């Protein structure tokens, strides 16, 4: 089972070289060591190794994550190896200097912190196989030479590591500080509020009063509990106190002061406990980890295939033309798929296609805008009577032309919206071919030019069509003829001031004419009132214009039957596409 930890270590090294995208996509189980600068965090890590190797100082010394990979190896040889200097063996005494050198290299020599880790492997018969990440110590105040936002930077870095659900948090707290005020415990609660993956370590047992309630979890009930240890202080190091001597003093202290729980504390027990927890977490997540790596491999393999064959200066003209043709055909396919829905494999399912957006413009936006148009709104009966009298025999055509013309800006606005949608779609399709940005620019320029030219043609056609409808009040539409016949039966002759209005009729070509016999310029007396006949005439004009207006409205809307047919065909196409896939799968697995 111990072989699982080296496997994770190898993966960690591979991901570190691969880049942040893979490392962020695949989170490996790890133990992150969290503590304030004075908590004794470095001493705990050195206790796991059995020898001093970490830089020490008053300011932040650990300015980047240090991934410490301990490997139990039989024999007498003991050495260390950095991932950035693969193949070079370091003595444990040389590690501190290399950590400082590499840290300055990563941070640029400043006193800030960086996310780039240092990977250090330790091979020794005196360690348990284990991997821990030493994080920068939590700070409260900014000292000389440090960035003004150093507190926030450290917290952000620590947060990124301990927030990962497969990370065990090793929260180190000094025994001579009230546990309720522990910075590491309180910080860990931000990402582990239930305290299920936080293991507490209480240092400086020899410097503190009775800590039995703390170690028993009576003050803070961590699910993984607390482990108490003794530190080898800087003074001990200066005096030449060895790791074995500290372990002996630790055993004596635990037996004398914490007899009932002595076997569950101390540095050897901590190393064993961490090894067991890490193995358990790795074993639990290994199947999902294996599946995720394979899945990501397949995706990246497809990404590489999508990029196509690598283009080099050695490509022949023929190969270059072939490559260009492939790019253009691919763009054409993807662009068309945005409108007709076919070849949907390259379409983002979380976004509406251009065809769906344009369909919405026709079916909803245009229809809504047309429905908001109200013929003759704001036109009084007086204005209708003036138009009838002044239009010289073609009053109805005059008013129809005026009202139908109101449709023009609505229709042209629809053209603008469709044109904008088609232009936006170009950008959606271009990311499929990012190898040749110059080609992308050329494709975009050509397609925009084509769309712009056709937009002008479309606008001209739309304007001409509406002008034709507005200038010709002829209609053979049965709805209009029925409406006209009904109105003809309502009024036979209506008097208009002192000029008689003889009749309303239609000419031989089906044109509705409001004919005025001997018409001449006319204006209403502001003090006059309408007769019943004149009021009826105005209402007839309003009804006829509204009927004609609605007919033109329907002419520039897509028929419901066509819309329903389109929807049905789309559903059929989707079903046929799925059926094709099923058959293809069957062919691939059967001998036909």
PDB file of N, CA and C in Angstrom, residues 17 20 100 114 176 312 342 356 474 535:
ATOM      1  N   UNK A  17       5.631  19.922 -14.016  1.00  0.00           N
ATOM      2  CA  UNK A  17       6.316  20.224 -15.271  1.00  0.00           C
ATOM      3  C   UNK A  17       5.320  20.515 -16.394  1.00  0.00           C
ATOM      4  N   UNK A  20       0.013  24.596 -15.097  1.00  0.00           N
ATOM      5  CA  UNK A  20      -1.043  24.817 -14.118  1.00  0.00           C
ATOM      6  C   UNK A  20      -2.403  24.293 -14.573  1.00  0.00           C
ATOM      7  N   UNK A 100      16.883  28.357  -0.437  1.00  0.00           N
ATOM      8  CA  UNK A 100      16.991  29.823  -0.452  1.00  0.00           C
ATOM      9  C   UNK A 100      17.303  30.326  -1.859  1.00  0.00           C
ATOM     10  N   UNK A 114       5.046  33.507  -3.838  1.00  0.00           N
ATOM     11  CA  UNK A 114       4.598  33.044  -5.149  1.00  0.00           C
ATOM     12  C   UNK A 114       3.958  31.666  -4.995  1.00  0.00           C
ATOM     13  N   UNK A 176       1.992  27.096  24.048  1.00  0.00           N
ATOM     14  CA  UNK A 176       1.991  28.165  25.043  1.00  0.00           C
ATOM     15  C   UNK A 176       1.039  29.296  24.664  1.00  0.00           C
ATOM     16  N   UNK A 312       4.758  23.847 -40.972  1.00  0.00           N
ATOM     17  CA  UNK A 312       6.157  24.263 -40.897  1.00  0.00           C
ATOM     18  C   UNK A 312       6.544  24.971 -42.183  1.00  0.00           C
ATOM     19  N   UNK A 342     -27.501  21.587 -38.566  1.00  0.00           N
ATOM     20  CA  UNK A 342     -26.858  20.328 -38.921  1.00  0.00           C
ATOM     21  C   UNK A 342     -25.374  20.383 -38.561  1.00  0.00           C
ATOM     22  N   UNK A 356     -31.438  29.955 -34.182  1.00  0.00           N
ATOM     23  CA  UNK A 356     -32.465  30.090 -33.146  1.00  0.00           C
ATOM     24  C   UNK A 356     -32.694  31.562 -32.803  1.00  0.00           C
ATOM     25  N   UNK A 474     -54.741  48.373 -54.048  1.00  0.00           N
ATOM     26  CA  UNK A 474     -55.487  47.312 -54.711  1.00  0.00           C
ATOM     27  C   UNK A 474     -55.331  46.028 -53.913  1.00  0.00           C
ATOM     28  N   UNK A 535     -69.529  61.372 -39.540  1.00  0.00           N
ATOM     29  CA  UNK A 535     -68.913  60.519 -38.512  1.00  0.00           C
ATOM     30  C   UNK A 535     -68.843  59.075 -38.990  1.00  0.00           C
TER      31      UNK A 535
END
